[in-house]
Structure formats: structure tokens, C-alpha cells
PDB file of C-alpha atoms in Angstrom:
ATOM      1  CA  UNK A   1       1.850 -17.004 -12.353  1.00  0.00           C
ATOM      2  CA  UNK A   2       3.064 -14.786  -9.795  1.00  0.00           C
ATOM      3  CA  UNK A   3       0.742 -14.771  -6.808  1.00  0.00           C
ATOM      4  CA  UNK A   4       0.931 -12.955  -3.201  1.00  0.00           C
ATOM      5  CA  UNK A   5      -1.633 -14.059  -0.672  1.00  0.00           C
ATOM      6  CA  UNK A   6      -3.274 -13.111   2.450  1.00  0.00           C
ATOM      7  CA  UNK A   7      -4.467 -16.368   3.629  1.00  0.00           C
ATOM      8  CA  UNK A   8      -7.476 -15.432   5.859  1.00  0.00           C
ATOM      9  CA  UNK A   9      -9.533 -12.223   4.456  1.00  0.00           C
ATOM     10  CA  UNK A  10     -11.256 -12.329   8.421  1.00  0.00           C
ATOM     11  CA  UNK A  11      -9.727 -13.129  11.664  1.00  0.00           C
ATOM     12  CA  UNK A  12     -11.464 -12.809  14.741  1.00  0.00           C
ATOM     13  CA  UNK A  13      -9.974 -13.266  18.102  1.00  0.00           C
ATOM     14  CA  UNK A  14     -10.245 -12.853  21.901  1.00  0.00           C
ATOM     15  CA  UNK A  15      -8.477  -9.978  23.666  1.00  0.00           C
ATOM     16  CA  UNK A  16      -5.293 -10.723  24.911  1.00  0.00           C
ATOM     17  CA  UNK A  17      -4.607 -13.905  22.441  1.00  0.00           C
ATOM     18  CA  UNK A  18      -1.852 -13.454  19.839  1.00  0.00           C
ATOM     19  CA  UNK A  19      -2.997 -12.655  16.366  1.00  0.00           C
ATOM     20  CA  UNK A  20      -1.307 -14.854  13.596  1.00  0.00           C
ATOM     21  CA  UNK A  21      -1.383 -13.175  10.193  1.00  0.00           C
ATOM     22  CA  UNK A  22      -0.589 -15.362   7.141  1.00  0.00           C
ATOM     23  CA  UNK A  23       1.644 -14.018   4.037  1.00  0.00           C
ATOM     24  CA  UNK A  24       2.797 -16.653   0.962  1.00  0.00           C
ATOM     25  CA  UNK A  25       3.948 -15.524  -2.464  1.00  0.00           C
ATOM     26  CA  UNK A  26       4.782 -17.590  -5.413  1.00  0.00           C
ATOM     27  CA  UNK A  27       7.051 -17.091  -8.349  1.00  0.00           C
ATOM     28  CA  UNK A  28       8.418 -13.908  -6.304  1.00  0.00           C
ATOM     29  CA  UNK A  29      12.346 -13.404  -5.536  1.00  0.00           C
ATOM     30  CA  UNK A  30      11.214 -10.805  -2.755  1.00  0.00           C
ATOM     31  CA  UNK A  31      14.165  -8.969  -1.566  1.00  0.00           C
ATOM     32  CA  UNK A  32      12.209  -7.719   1.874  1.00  0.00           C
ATOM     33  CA  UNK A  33       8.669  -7.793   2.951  1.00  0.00           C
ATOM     34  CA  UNK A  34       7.032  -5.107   4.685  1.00  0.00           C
ATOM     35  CA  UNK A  35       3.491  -5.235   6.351  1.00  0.00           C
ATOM     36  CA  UNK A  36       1.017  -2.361   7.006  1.00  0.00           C
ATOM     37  CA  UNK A  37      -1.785  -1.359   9.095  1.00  0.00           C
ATOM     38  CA  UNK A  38      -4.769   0.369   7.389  1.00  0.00           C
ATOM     39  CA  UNK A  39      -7.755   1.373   9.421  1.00  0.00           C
ATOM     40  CA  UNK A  40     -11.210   2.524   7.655  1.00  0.00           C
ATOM     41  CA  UNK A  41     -11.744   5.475   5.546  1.00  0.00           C
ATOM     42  CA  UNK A  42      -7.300   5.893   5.884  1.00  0.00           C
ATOM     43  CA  UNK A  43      -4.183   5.103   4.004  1.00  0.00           C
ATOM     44  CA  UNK A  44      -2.428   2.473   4.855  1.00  0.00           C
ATOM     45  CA  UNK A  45       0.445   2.476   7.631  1.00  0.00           C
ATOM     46  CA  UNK A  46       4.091   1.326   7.697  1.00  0.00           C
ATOM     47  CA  UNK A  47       4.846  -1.111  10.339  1.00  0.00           C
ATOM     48  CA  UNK A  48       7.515  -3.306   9.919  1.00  0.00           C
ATOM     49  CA  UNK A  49       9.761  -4.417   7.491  1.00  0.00           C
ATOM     50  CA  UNK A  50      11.731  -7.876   7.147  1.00  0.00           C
ATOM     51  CA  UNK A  51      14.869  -8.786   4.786  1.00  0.00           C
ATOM     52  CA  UNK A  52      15.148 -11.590   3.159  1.00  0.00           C
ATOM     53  CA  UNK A  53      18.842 -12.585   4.906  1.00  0.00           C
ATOM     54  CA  UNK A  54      16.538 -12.347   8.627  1.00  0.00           C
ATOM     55  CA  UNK A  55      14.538 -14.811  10.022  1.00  0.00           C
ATOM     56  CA  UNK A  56      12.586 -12.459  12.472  1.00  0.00           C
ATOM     57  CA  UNK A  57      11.939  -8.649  13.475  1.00  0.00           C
ATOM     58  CA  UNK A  58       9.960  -7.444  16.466  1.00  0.00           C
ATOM     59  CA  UNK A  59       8.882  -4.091  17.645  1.00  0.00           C
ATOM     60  CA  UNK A  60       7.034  -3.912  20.685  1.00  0.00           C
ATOM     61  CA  UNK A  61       4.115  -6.515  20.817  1.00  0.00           C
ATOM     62  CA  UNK A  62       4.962  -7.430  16.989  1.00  0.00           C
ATOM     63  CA  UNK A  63       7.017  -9.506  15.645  1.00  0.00           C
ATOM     64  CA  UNK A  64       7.447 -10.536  11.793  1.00  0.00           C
ATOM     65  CA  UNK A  65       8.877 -14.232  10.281  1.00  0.00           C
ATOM     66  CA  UNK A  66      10.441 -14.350   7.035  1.00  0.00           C
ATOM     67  CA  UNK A  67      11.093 -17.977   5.511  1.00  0.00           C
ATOM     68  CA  UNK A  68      12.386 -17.915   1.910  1.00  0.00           C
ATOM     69  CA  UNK A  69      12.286 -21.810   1.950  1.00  0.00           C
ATOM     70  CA  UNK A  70       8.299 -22.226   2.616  1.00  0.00           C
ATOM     71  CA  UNK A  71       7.587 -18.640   1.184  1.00  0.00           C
ATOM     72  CA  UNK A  72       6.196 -17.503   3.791  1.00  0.00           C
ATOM     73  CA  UNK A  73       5.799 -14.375   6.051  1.00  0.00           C
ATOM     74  CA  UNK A  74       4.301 -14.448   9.768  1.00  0.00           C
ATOM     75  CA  UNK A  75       2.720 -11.344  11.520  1.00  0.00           C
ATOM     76  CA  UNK A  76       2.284 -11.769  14.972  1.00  0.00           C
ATOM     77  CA  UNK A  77       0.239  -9.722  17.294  1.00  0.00           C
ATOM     78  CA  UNK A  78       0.900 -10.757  20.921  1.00  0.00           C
ATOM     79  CA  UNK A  79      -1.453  -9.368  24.297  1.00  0.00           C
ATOM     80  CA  UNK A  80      -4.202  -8.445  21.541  1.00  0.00           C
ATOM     81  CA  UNK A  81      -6.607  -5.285  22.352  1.00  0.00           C
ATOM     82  CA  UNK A  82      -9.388  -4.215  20.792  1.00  0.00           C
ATOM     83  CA  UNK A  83      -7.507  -1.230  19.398  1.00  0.00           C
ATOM     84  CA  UNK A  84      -5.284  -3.514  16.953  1.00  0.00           C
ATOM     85  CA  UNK A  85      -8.725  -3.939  15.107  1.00  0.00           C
ATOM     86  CA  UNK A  86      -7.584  -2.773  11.837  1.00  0.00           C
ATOM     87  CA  UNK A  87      -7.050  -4.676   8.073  1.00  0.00           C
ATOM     88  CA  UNK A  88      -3.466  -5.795   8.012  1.00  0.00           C
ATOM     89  CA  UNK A  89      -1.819  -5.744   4.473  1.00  0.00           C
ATOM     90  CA  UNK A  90       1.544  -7.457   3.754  1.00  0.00           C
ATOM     91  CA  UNK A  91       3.899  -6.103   0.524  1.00  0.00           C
ATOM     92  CA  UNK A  92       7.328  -7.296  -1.104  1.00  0.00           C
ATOM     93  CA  UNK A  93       9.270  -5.575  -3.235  1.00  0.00           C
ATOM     94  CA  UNK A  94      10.697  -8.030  -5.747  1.00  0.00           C
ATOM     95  CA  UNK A  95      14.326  -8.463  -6.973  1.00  0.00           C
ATOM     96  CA  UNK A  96      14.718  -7.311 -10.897  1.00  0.00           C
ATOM     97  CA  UNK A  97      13.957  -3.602 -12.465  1.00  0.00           C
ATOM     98  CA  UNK A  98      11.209  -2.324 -10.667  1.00  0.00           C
ATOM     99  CA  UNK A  99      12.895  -2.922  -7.258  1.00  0.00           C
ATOM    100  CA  UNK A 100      11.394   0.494  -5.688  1.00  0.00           C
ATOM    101  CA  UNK A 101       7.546  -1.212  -6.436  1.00  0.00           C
ATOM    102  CA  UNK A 102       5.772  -3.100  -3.591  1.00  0.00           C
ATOM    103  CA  UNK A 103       3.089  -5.384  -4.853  1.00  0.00           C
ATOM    104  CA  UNK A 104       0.654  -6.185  -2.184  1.00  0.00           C
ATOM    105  CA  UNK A 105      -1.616  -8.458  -1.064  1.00  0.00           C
ATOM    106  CA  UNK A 106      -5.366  -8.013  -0.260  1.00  0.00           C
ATOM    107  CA  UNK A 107      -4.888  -7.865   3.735  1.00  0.00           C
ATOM    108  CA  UNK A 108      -6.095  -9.755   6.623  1.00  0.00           C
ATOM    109  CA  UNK A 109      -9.351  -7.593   8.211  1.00  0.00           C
ATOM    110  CA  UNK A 110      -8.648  -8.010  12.191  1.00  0.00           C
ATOM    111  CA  UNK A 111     -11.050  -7.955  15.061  1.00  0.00           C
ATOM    112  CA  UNK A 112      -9.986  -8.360  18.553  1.00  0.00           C
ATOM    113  CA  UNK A 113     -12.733  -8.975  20.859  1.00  0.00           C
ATOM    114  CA  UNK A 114     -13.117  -7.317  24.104  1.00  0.00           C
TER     115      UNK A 114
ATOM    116  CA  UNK B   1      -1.275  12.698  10.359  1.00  0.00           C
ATOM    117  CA  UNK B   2       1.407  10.975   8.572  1.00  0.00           C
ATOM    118  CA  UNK B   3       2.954  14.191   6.103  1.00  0.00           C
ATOM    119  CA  UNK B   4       0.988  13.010   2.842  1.00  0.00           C
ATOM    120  CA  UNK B   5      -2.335  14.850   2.044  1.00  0.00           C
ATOM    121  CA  UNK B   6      -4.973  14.609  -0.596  1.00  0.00           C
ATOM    122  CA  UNK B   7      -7.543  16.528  -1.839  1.00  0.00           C
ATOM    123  CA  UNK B   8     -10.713  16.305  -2.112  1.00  0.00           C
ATOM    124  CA  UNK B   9     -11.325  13.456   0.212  1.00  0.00           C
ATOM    125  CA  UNK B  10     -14.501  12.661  -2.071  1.00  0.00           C
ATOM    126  CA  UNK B  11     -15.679  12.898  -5.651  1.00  0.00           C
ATOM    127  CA  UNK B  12     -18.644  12.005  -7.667  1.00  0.00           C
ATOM    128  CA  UNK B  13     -18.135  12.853 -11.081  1.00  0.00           C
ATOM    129  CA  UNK B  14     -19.841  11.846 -13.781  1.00  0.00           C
ATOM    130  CA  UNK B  15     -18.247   9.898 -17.394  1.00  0.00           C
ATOM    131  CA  UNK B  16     -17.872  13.224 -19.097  1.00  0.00           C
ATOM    132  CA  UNK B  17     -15.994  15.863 -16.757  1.00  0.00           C
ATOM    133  CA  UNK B  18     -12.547  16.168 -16.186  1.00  0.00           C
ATOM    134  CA  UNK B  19     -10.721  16.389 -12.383  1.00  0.00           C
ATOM    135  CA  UNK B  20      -7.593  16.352 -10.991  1.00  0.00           C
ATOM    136  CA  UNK B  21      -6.781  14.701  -7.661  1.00  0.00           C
ATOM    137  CA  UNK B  22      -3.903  16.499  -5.846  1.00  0.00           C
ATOM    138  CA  UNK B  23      -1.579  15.069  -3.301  1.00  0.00           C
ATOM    139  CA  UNK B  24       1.691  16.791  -1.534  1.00  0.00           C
ATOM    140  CA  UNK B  25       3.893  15.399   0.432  1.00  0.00           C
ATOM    141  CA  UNK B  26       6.105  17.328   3.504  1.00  0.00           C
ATOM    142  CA  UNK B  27       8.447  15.333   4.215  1.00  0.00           C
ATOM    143  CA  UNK B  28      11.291  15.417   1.425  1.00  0.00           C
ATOM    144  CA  UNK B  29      10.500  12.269  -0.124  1.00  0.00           C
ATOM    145  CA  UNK B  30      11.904  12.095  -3.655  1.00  0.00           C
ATOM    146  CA  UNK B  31       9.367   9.406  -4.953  1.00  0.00           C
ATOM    147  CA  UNK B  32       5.844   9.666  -5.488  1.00  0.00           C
ATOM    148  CA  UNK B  33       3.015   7.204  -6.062  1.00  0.00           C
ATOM    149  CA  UNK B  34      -0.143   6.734  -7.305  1.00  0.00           C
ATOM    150  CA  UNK B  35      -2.020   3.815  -6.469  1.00  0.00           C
ATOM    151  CA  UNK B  36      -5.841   2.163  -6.461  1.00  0.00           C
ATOM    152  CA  UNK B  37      -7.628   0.396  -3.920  1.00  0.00           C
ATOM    153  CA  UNK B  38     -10.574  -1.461  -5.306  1.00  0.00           C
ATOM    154  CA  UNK B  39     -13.031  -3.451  -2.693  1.00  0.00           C
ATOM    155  CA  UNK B  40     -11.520  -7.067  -2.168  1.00  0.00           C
ATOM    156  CA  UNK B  41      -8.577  -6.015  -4.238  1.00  0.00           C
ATOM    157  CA  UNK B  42      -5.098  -5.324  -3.456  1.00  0.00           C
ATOM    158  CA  UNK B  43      -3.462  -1.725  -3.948  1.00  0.00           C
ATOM    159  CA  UNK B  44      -2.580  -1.831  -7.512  1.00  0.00           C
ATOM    160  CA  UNK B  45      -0.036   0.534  -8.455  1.00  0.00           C
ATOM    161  CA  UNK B  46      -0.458   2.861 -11.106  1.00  0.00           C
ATOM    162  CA  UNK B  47       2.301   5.373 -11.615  1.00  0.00           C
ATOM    163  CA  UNK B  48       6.026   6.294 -10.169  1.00  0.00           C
ATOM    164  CA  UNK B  49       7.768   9.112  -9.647  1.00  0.00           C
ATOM    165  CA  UNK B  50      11.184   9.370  -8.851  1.00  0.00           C
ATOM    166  CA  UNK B  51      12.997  12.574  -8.659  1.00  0.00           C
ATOM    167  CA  UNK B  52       9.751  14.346 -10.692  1.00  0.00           C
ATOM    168  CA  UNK B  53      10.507  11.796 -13.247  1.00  0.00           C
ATOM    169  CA  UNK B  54       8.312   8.626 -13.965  1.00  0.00           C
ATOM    170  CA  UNK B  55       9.834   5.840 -13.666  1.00  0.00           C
ATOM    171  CA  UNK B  56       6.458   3.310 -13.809  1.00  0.00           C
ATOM    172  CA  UNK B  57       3.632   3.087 -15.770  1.00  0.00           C
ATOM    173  CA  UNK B  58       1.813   0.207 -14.880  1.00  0.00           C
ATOM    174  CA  UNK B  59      -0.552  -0.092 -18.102  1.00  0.00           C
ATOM    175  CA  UNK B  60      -2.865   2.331 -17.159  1.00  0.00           C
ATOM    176  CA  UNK B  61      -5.345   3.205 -19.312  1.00  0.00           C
ATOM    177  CA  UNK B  62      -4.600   6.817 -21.029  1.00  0.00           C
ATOM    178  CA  UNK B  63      -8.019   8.092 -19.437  1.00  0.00           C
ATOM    179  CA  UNK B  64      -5.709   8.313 -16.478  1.00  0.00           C
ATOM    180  CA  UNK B  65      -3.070  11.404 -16.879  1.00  0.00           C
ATOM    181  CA  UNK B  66      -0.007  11.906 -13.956  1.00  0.00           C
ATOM    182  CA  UNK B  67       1.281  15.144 -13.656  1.00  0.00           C
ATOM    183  CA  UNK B  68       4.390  16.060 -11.276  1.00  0.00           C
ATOM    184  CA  UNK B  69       5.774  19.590 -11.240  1.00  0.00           C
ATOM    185  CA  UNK B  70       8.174  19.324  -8.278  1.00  0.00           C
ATOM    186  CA  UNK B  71       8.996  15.946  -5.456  1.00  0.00           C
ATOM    187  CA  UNK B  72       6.531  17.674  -3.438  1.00  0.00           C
ATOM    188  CA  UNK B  73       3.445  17.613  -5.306  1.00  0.00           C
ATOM    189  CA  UNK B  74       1.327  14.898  -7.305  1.00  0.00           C
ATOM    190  CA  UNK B  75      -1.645  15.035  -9.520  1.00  0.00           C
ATOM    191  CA  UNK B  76      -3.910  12.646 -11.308  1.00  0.00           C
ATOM    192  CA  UNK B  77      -5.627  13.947 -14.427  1.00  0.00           C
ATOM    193  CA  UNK B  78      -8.829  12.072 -14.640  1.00  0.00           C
ATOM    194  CA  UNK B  79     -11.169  12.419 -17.795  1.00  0.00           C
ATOM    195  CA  UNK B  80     -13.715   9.991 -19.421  1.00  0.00           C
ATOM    196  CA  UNK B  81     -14.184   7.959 -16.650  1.00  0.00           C
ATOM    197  CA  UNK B  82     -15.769   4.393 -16.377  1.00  0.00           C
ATOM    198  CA  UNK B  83     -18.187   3.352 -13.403  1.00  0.00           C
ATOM    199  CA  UNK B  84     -15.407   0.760 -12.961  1.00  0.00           C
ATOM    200  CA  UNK B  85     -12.967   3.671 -12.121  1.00  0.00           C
ATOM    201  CA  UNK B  86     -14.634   3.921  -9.191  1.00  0.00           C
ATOM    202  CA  UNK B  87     -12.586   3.611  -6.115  1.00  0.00           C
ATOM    203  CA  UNK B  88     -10.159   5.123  -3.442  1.00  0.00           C
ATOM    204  CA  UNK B  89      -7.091   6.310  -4.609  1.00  0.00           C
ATOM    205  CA  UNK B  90      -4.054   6.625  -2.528  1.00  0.00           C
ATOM    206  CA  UNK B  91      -0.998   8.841  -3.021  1.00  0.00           C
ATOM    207  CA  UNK B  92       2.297   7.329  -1.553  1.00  0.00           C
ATOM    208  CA  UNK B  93       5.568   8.903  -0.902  1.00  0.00           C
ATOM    209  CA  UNK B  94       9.113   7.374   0.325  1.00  0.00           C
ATOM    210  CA  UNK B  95      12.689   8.818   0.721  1.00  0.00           C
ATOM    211  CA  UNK B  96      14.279   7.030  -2.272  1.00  0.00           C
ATOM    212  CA  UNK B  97      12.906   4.876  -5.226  1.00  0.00           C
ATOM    213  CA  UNK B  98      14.591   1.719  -4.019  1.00  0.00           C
ATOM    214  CA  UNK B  99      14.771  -1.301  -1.931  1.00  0.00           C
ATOM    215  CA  UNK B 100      14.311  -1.159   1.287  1.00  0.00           C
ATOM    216  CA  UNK B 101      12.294   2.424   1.469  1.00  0.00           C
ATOM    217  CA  UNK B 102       9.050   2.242   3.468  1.00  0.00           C
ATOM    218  CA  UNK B 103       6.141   4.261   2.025  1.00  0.00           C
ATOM    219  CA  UNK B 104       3.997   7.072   3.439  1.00  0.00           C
ATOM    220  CA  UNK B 105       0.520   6.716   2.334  1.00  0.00           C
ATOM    221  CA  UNK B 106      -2.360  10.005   2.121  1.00  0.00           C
ATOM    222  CA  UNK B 107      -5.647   9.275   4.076  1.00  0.00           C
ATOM    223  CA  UNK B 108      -6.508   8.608   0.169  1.00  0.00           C
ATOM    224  CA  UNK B 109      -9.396  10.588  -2.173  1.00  0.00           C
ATOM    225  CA  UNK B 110     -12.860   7.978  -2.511  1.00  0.00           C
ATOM    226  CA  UNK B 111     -14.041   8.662  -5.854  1.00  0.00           C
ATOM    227  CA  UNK B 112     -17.503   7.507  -7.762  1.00  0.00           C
ATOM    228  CA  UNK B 113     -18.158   7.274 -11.168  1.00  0.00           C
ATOM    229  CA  UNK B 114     -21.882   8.081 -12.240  1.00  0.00           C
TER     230      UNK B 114
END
């Protein structure tokens, strides 16, 4: 069956660490994967978006992995604050006819402790 | 603010009325979407619009009715509604139907089921 997972539902961490988020799909032919940020009582927020022909995209203190071999999508948060506290949600959009759909996983809830 | 807003915010209804949920979008976005966002569940999407014309149904029961009378504007015709319906729903818009296109998401409308 086709599966997308958010390894750890709860992360906690110490301020200024780096934040690993976990992403693995199976059965999926994803032709990018995007992550999003989605604080309390909001919609979710685009951050950043990966193809499947690159191995890494970074943006100020994040930076995204992308390894079609291993499945597998890495969200890093480097120089942690409290203020990156949020749930973390990653989504692919899948080669075949629905191609404009992102099916997403059930996010990563993030607390960076002061 | 991110260009997508819904209204109401909130709704309690009970199993017998009929609502609507209204989202617009100001940003020229030619697709639309309607998704749900269940507790310890990922966004499940429910219905597309492309160019004011569905494109995706995603088996939704018929209790659940889209309406789109132009890109910028979105309802959700809700009638006969299960407790089980009961959850945040989140309006979506992006540039194009298509790989590649990141989505804008509403702040969302948190409805209860009586």
C-alpha cells in the first residue's frame, strides 16, 4: 500500500541545536516534495520545495534532502529558536494523473526549548 | 496573512441544518482546494478546482457539495452532517493545477458536529 510517513509525531530540542525532521514514502513515484509549516489554530505554510533530480535545497537556516534511493526526505532546522516551534508537515505530489494533488503526511509537532 | 480567507472561522451545527463554508482567494490562483484536517490525521483532500472546473473528487461522501462560481471564490455545501464530520477544513489555492505549484492555505474554518 502506498504509505507517506512522518517518523516522529514529537520532537523536542534545545535552542540553538539543529532540528532533524524525518519524511519516507512507499509505493510513491514522487515527482517533488514540498514541506510546510503550520502553527495552531492556522493553515498550513509553504516552505520549501525539493525535485526529485536534486539532492538538496536550502533557504536561510533550512535546508531539505531528497534521496529517491532510500525514499527519504530530510528537513533540517539549523541555530534552532523557540520561534520555529510549530508542526512541520511534509507533501509529494506523485507522478501519474492527479499530478497537481499533494498527499501529505501527518507532520512532525516541534518544540525548541529556550 | 497569506491572500486565502475563510469564513466563518467556527461552526457548530447540528446533523440536520445546512451551511456553506466560503473561501476566496486574492491572488490569481487558477486552482482551488478543499481539504480536511482531522486530529492525528493528515490533510486529506477532498475536492479540485482547476480553472472553475473540478478536476478531483476524492470519494467524498455526497453530504459534502463544492460549489465554484469564478477562480476566486470556493464554497462547501454541507448538509446532513455526521459527528465524524467534525473537523477543520482548509481551503487551498495555487497558480496552476500542476507539478511543481506550491499551495496557499486559508487560516481554515473549525467546524463541530452536534
Amino acid at each position: 500500500s502506498q504509505k507517506i510517513e512522518q517518523n516522529s509525531e514529537a520532537l523536542n530540542i534545545q535552542e540553538g541545536k539543529t532540528a532533524t525532521l524525518t519524511c519516507n514514502y512507499t509505493n510513491y513515484s514522487p515527482a517533488y516534495l514540498q514541506w510546510y509549516r503550520q502553527d495552531p489554530g492556522r493553515g498550513p505554510v509553504f516552505l520549501l520545495l525539493i525535485r526529485e533530480n536534486e539532492k538538496e535545497k536550502r533557504k536561510e537556516r533550512l535546508k531539505v534532502t531528497f534521496d529517491t534511493t532510500l525514499k527519504q526526505s530530510l528537513f533540517h532546522i539549523t541555530a534552532s529558536q523557540p520561534a520555529d516551534s510549530a508542526t512541520y508537515l511534509c507533501a509529494l505530489a506523485n507522478y501519474g494523473g492527479s499530478q497537481g494533488n499533494l498527499i501529505f503526511g501527518k507532520g512532525t509537532k516541534l518544540s525548541v526549548k529556550p | 496573512e497569506t491572500g486565502v480567507t475563510q469564513t466563518p472561522r467556527h461552526l457548530v451545527m447540528g446533523m440536520t441544518n445546512k451551511k456553506s463554508l466560503k473561501c476566496e482567494q486574492h491572488l490569481g490562483h487558477n486552482a482551488m482546494y478543499w481539504y480536511k484536517q482531522s486530529a492525528k490525521k493528515p490533510l486529506e483532500l477532498m475536492f479540485v478546482y482547476n480553472f472553475k472546473e473540478q478536476t478531483e473528487n476524492n470519494s467524498v461522501p455526497s453530504r459534502f457539495s463544492p460549489e465554484c462560481p469564478n477562480s476566486s471564490h470556493l464554497f462547501l455545501h454541507l448538509h446532513t452532517l455526521q459527528p465524524e464530520d467534525s473537523a477543520l477544513y482548509l481551503c487551498a489555492s495555487s497558480q496552476d493545477w500542476g507539478l511543481g505549484n506550491e499551495q496557499f492555505f486559508g487560516p481554515g474554518t473549525r467546524l463541530t458536529v452536534l
